[in-house]
Amino acid sequence: MGEWMAFDFIIVGAGSAGSVLAARLSEAADTSVLLLEAGPEDSNLWIHIPIGVAKTIRDGSVNWLYSTEPDAATGNRAIPLPRGKVLGGSSSINGHVVTRGQPEDYDSWAAEGNAGWDYESLLPYFRKSEDAIGFKDPVRGHGGPMTVKRSQGLDELTGLLIEAAGQRGIPYNPDPNSRNVEGIGHTQRAVRGGRRVSAARGYLKHARKRPNLTVVTNARARRILFEGRRATGIEYVVGDQVHTAHANREVILASGAIGTPQLLELSGVGQAKRLKDLGIEVVRDLPGVGENLHDHYLARGAWELTQPISMNERSRGLPLLGQVLKYAFTREGLLANAIAHMIIFTRSTPQVERPDLEVTLTPFTATKATDFKSLDKTPGVFMSCVPLRPKSRGHVHIRSADFNDKPIIQPNYLHHEADQQATVAGLRLIRSLLTAPAFDHCRGDELWPTSDKQSDAELLQYARETGLTIHHVVGSCRMGPADAAEANVVGADLRVHGLDGLRVVDASIMPSIISGHTNFPTIAMAEKAADMIRAANKNHSGQ
């Protein structure tokens, strides 16, 4: 590339948002776009096989392998926090479960002063982004880049859970991505032809053929360049070579809820005292950078089954060979599925106005291994519960002025009493489902938590000591009005408060987390952002 080049737009991060932005902004033939990705091309085989998340979740070649700071509220553990470091970002290594959340999630953003971010305003972009196969609800999209299909597989086990849910008053919902999410339904997966549909595959595969889009992988952004209060470019490193790229119009940060605040602080944008203490020259005192970090915290139940209806017994020997052959010839079967096969959206108590709890069924157990390295030899099932709208808030900040140092990540899981109560309610619901009459003929022992843990205090302590993140970190560059700039980082136009030529487009801008998985909402947000950016630059050539 050389030491210095100019582009109309520079996008930092080729993840769920950055891939969308690069594809959409480069649709104008005389608009030049540079997309920088810190990780490699998405050539790793396990990225593309849907079940391969069990491998990529711990693979440092495509994963930042972050960890949270130890915290007494979660057993003083450093909890692994995977984030994608590869073309496609976390959409290349996640569980590819597709959810949108609830309309009220987005309406609350708009009510906080973010005009245009309500559900009805985002709905066209949800529809534009997806190709929902087998779904007829008018809110669903068809013909978009991201294929969405219903999960298939272990019909006997999923059928039993549907029956058990009905026995506990939870109805079947044929499409939890409609306006009504409540009930139990099959998970929906981002898979086409038996292969993962990441944002890179959905958006960049064809866009990269355009001469006006330049994609540079293994390119680590070191700092944003400023002239006064205007962002003018990016300094980045490939190997041991430092490069500089100039942005004629805008620099757009799309590095996620960890990477974006990290780059802002390294570049002098953040709380002034924190930056000065690290020897960083302050460009803009913006205390909200890195604050408001929150995430979905997951607690699990595990049960033995007395009948061979799980993945455990299919994960070795001839049954495994059968699944491999099925995938090879049909691109279907267990290897083509999301890890979670069923999803429940329900209320932790009858007094809650709308579903605030997610429960998923994973048709295997791995109680004697970590990170799903090997499944148990006897049949079993995991079920997980997640409070959907956690009230606990944390932070992410740079550790030093060295861009190679991993940041300090502290989500403060389970600090708020409401999150504790919802987690305990979720564990009790899992126990209720698996002790329903539907499972009487095949129920074995309760493995996690053990049956002696009955009180709320015992269940909460179990969740503190064993819970994990579900990898949905958001909120660290909160969107909101400039008059609350102590807390907010970007406005509804996604421009960083008090700076010119700089926007943030990724999950870090979410004022509050949505009631579901964050990948597809981030893609829809980026679709909307692309239209906003094009409209704002319409007086330039090529717009």
mmCIF file of C-alpha atoms in Angstrom, residues 63 87 128 155 202 251 265 269 344 357 363-364 378 392 421 425 460 463 481 506 512 534:
data_model
loop_
_atom_site.group_PDB
_atom_site.id
_atom_site.type_symbol
_atom_site.label_atom_id
_atom_site.label_comp_id
_atom_site.label_asym_id
_atom_site.label_seq_id
_atom_site.Cartn_x
_atom_site.Cartn_y
_atom_site.Cartn_z
ATOM 1 C CA ASN A 63 -10.100 -14.700 18.524
ATOM 2 C CA LEU A 87 -12.688 -11.050 8.722
ATOM 3 C CA LYS A 128 -33.177 -5.570 4.199
ATOM 4 C CA ASP A 155 -36.580 -34.013 16.967
ATOM 5 C CA GLY A 202 -22.968 -12.126 3.482
ATOM 6 C CA VAL A 251 -13.273 7.751 10.003
ATOM 7 C CA GLU A 265 -8.652 6.205 24.579
ATOM 8 C CA VAL A 269 -10.576 10.605 23.520
ATOM 9 C CA ILE A 344 -37.482 -19.775 25.273
ATOM 10 C CA LEU A 357 -35.462 -14.262 30.619
ATOM 11 C CA PRO A 363 -28.504 -31.121 23.222
ATOM 12 C CA PHE A 364 -25.315 -32.355 24.878
ATOM 13 C CA THR A 378 -23.687 -40.907 28.454
ATOM 14 C CA SER A 392 -25.369 -4.365 36.297
ATOM 15 C CA GLN A 421 -33.055 -12.651 41.253
ATOM 16 C CA ALA A 425 -35.531 -17.689 38.620
ATOM 17 C CA LEU A 460 -27.081 -17.815 43.380
ATOM 18 C CA ALA A 463 -24.293 -19.128 39.422
ATOM 19 C CA PRO A 481 -27.779 13.493 23.535
ATOM 20 C CA ASP A 506 -21.090 -1.123 16.393
ATOM 21 C CA SER A 512 -29.011 -0.658 26.782
ATOM 22 C CA ARG A 534 -24.570 8.434 2.564
#
